[in-house]
XYZ file of C-alpha atoms in Angstrom:
199
model
C 26.639 241.976 426.088
C 25.799 238.317 426.516
C 24.828 238.135 422.854
C 28.230 239.493 421.790
C 29.988 236.927 423.978
C 28.068 234.097 422.322
C 29.018 235.404 418.887
C 32.643 235.517 419.903
C 32.503 231.940 421.179
C 30.905 230.760 417.945
C 33.848 231.956 415.866
C 36.395 229.443 414.646
C 39.422 229.329 416.926
C 42.992 228.907 415.733
C 43.231 225.119 416.349
C 40.077 224.551 414.295
C 41.410 226.758 411.499
C 44.567 224.647 411.385
C 42.450 221.498 411.227
C 40.422 222.934 408.344
C 43.685 223.807 406.599
C 44.759 220.158 406.905
C 41.448 219.063 405.385
C 41.931 221.505 402.502
C 45.476 220.253 401.917
C 44.400 216.592 401.567
C 42.979 216.836 398.000
C 45.826 219.154 396.979
C 48.307 216.600 398.301
C 46.632 213.783 396.349
C 46.499 215.819 393.137
C 50.208 216.612 393.356
C 51.141 213.069 394.384
C 49.568 211.468 391.290
C 50.549 214.233 388.868
C 53.329 214.003 386.291
C 54.851 217.395 387.052
C 58.632 217.470 387.642
C 59.516 216.696 391.263
C 55.898 215.895 392.118
C 57.101 213.658 394.955
C 59.096 216.513 396.460
C 56.114 218.863 396.377
C 53.812 216.143 397.708
C 56.310 215.474 400.507
C 56.383 219.145 401.508
C 52.587 219.383 401.492
C 52.253 216.193 403.542
C 54.819 217.316 406.113
C 53.142 220.740 406.387
C 49.754 219.070 406.926
C 51.235 216.666 409.487
C 52.773 219.573 411.403
C 49.348 221.232 411.679
C 48.093 217.994 413.247
C 50.693 218.317 415.997
C 50.222 222.047 416.482
C 46.421 222.220 416.566
C 46.108 219.539 419.246
C 48.828 221.003 421.429
C 47.455 224.524 420.997
C 43.888 223.468 421.777
C 44.966 221.774 425.013
C 47.378 224.479 426.192
C 44.921 227.328 425.571
C 41.778 225.445 426.611
C 40.257 225.771 423.136
C 39.025 222.191 422.787
C 35.662 222.288 421.020
C 33.076 219.771 419.830
C 33.851 220.839 416.259
C 37.543 220.205 416.816
C 36.859 216.729 418.219
C 34.898 215.950 415.069
C 37.186 217.527 412.473
C 40.607 216.520 413.830
C 40.285 212.729 413.312
C 38.447 213.394 410.041
C 41.379 215.470 408.777
C 43.847 212.720 409.669
C 41.751 210.107 407.870
C 41.444 212.284 404.760
C 45.213 212.791 404.593
C 46.053 209.109 405.045
C 43.304 208.051 402.624
C 44.718 210.435 400.009
C 48.169 208.883 400.441
C 46.847 205.311 400.206
C 44.903 206.099 397.029
C 47.975 207.658 395.458
C 50.158 204.713 396.434
C 47.613 202.214 395.106
C 47.752 203.949 391.736
C 51.540 203.538 391.697
C 51.493 199.944 392.927
C 53.027 200.895 396.271
C 50.034 199.898 398.386
C 48.006 196.726 397.987
C 44.260 197.303 397.831
C 43.719 194.873 400.734
C 46.109 196.868 402.927
C 44.171 200.058 402.199
C 40.904 198.232 402.888
C 42.088 196.997 406.298
C 43.331 200.428 407.347
C 40.147 202.198 406.232
C 37.898 199.509 407.756
C 39.640 200.042 411.081
C 39.096 203.807 410.851
C 35.398 203.468 409.995
C 34.852 200.949 412.800
C 36.560 203.046 415.478
C 34.722 206.156 414.277
C 31.421 204.271 414.569
C 32.245 203.131 418.107
C 33.262 206.669 419.027
C 29.925 208.015 417.746
C 27.984 205.404 419.751
C 29.934 206.406 422.854
C 29.204 210.084 422.291
C 25.457 209.414 422.101
C 25.792 208.118 425.695
C 27.875 211.134 426.661
C 31.021 209.007 426.923
C 34.328 210.200 425.541
C 36.854 207.420 424.956
C 40.287 208.932 424.315
C 42.751 207.423 421.873
C 45.066 204.882 423.470
C 48.832 204.769 423.092
C 48.407 202.195 420.322
C 46.275 204.643 418.392
C 49.006 207.251 418.655
C 51.613 204.712 417.533
C 49.362 203.813 414.606
C 49.024 207.431 413.517
C 52.741 208.131 413.919
C 53.706 204.989 411.980
C 51.373 205.916 409.133
C 52.636 209.491 408.921
C 56.304 208.442 408.993
C 55.749 205.615 406.483
C 53.928 207.859 404.005
C 56.588 210.575 404.242
C 59.387 208.012 403.826
C 57.821 206.389 400.753
C 57.299 209.755 399.063
C 60.853 210.827 399.886
C 62.244 207.616 398.407
C 60.222 208.204 395.248
C 61.870 211.604 394.892
C 65.267 209.955 395.498
C 64.639 207.641 392.538
C 63.408 210.544 390.418
C 66.767 212.230 390.976
C 68.439 209.237 389.348
C 69.656 207.650 392.571
C 69.383 203.957 393.361
C 68.079 201.934 396.279
C 69.335 198.554 397.574
C 65.757 197.249 397.453
C 62.650 197.395 395.299
C 60.648 200.406 396.442
C 57.267 198.874 395.642
C 58.021 195.772 397.708
C 59.409 197.880 400.546
C 56.392 200.197 400.442
C 53.871 197.365 400.476
C 55.578 195.651 403.418
C 55.884 198.909 405.364
C 52.224 199.827 404.857
C 51.156 196.279 405.734
C 52.932 196.702 409.073
C 51.066 199.959 409.685
C 47.855 198.073 408.889
C 48.730 195.572 411.627
C 49.301 198.438 414.069
C 45.957 199.912 412.997
C 44.114 196.636 413.646
C 45.770 196.138 417.048
C 44.962 199.688 418.166
C 41.406 199.307 416.882
C 40.817 196.057 418.778
C 42.190 197.566 422.001
C 39.981 200.628 421.523
C 36.854 198.508 421.001
C 37.660 196.325 424.028
C 38.053 199.447 426.177
C 34.807 200.842 424.762
C 32.955 197.587 425.526
C 33.805 198.027 429.218
C 31.897 201.314 429.245
C 29.199 200.788 426.610
C 26.533 198.104 426.329
C 26.330 197.707 422.560
C 23.256 195.424 422.816
C 21.262 197.671 425.121
C 17.974 199.014 423.751
C 18.156 202.781 423.311
């Protein structure tokens, strides 16, 4: 009986399945975003929004049903990073994201992930701060807006500004938010972790 219970616990729960779906959607999103198919921006927008919705649902579901797992803690931020990375790569190809902006955003993500892993080796869990949530929300909204505006132009409409300039400025602002949230996270981590201590 105990053996059956362990098997049941080892199965993927619904929040983790949603996270895996978001991971699977990331390369599909990128492929559609950079393709030349008619209304590629519209399809990319729908895929991105669907993936973003799973991000909201899986976290809320995991907390409300007490299904938070170690796998979920690992995969959830990974899925977010994959989705945003896919968008940045696609925008770089179209000249809508400067390579330095992408570098800053990705450097922040790698650094915070490294700090989080160090904390976990000491059994310390450092939750995302409000700045981290603002960073994620600003990135998601910015990406969706840029893709939507691309579809608007594809339909033959006009904009009162140059989309590439607007996109680069908008993503640069999200990079600033990313850096600020990363610095705050590291400062908070330094209060609980001795980075120079011999292990």
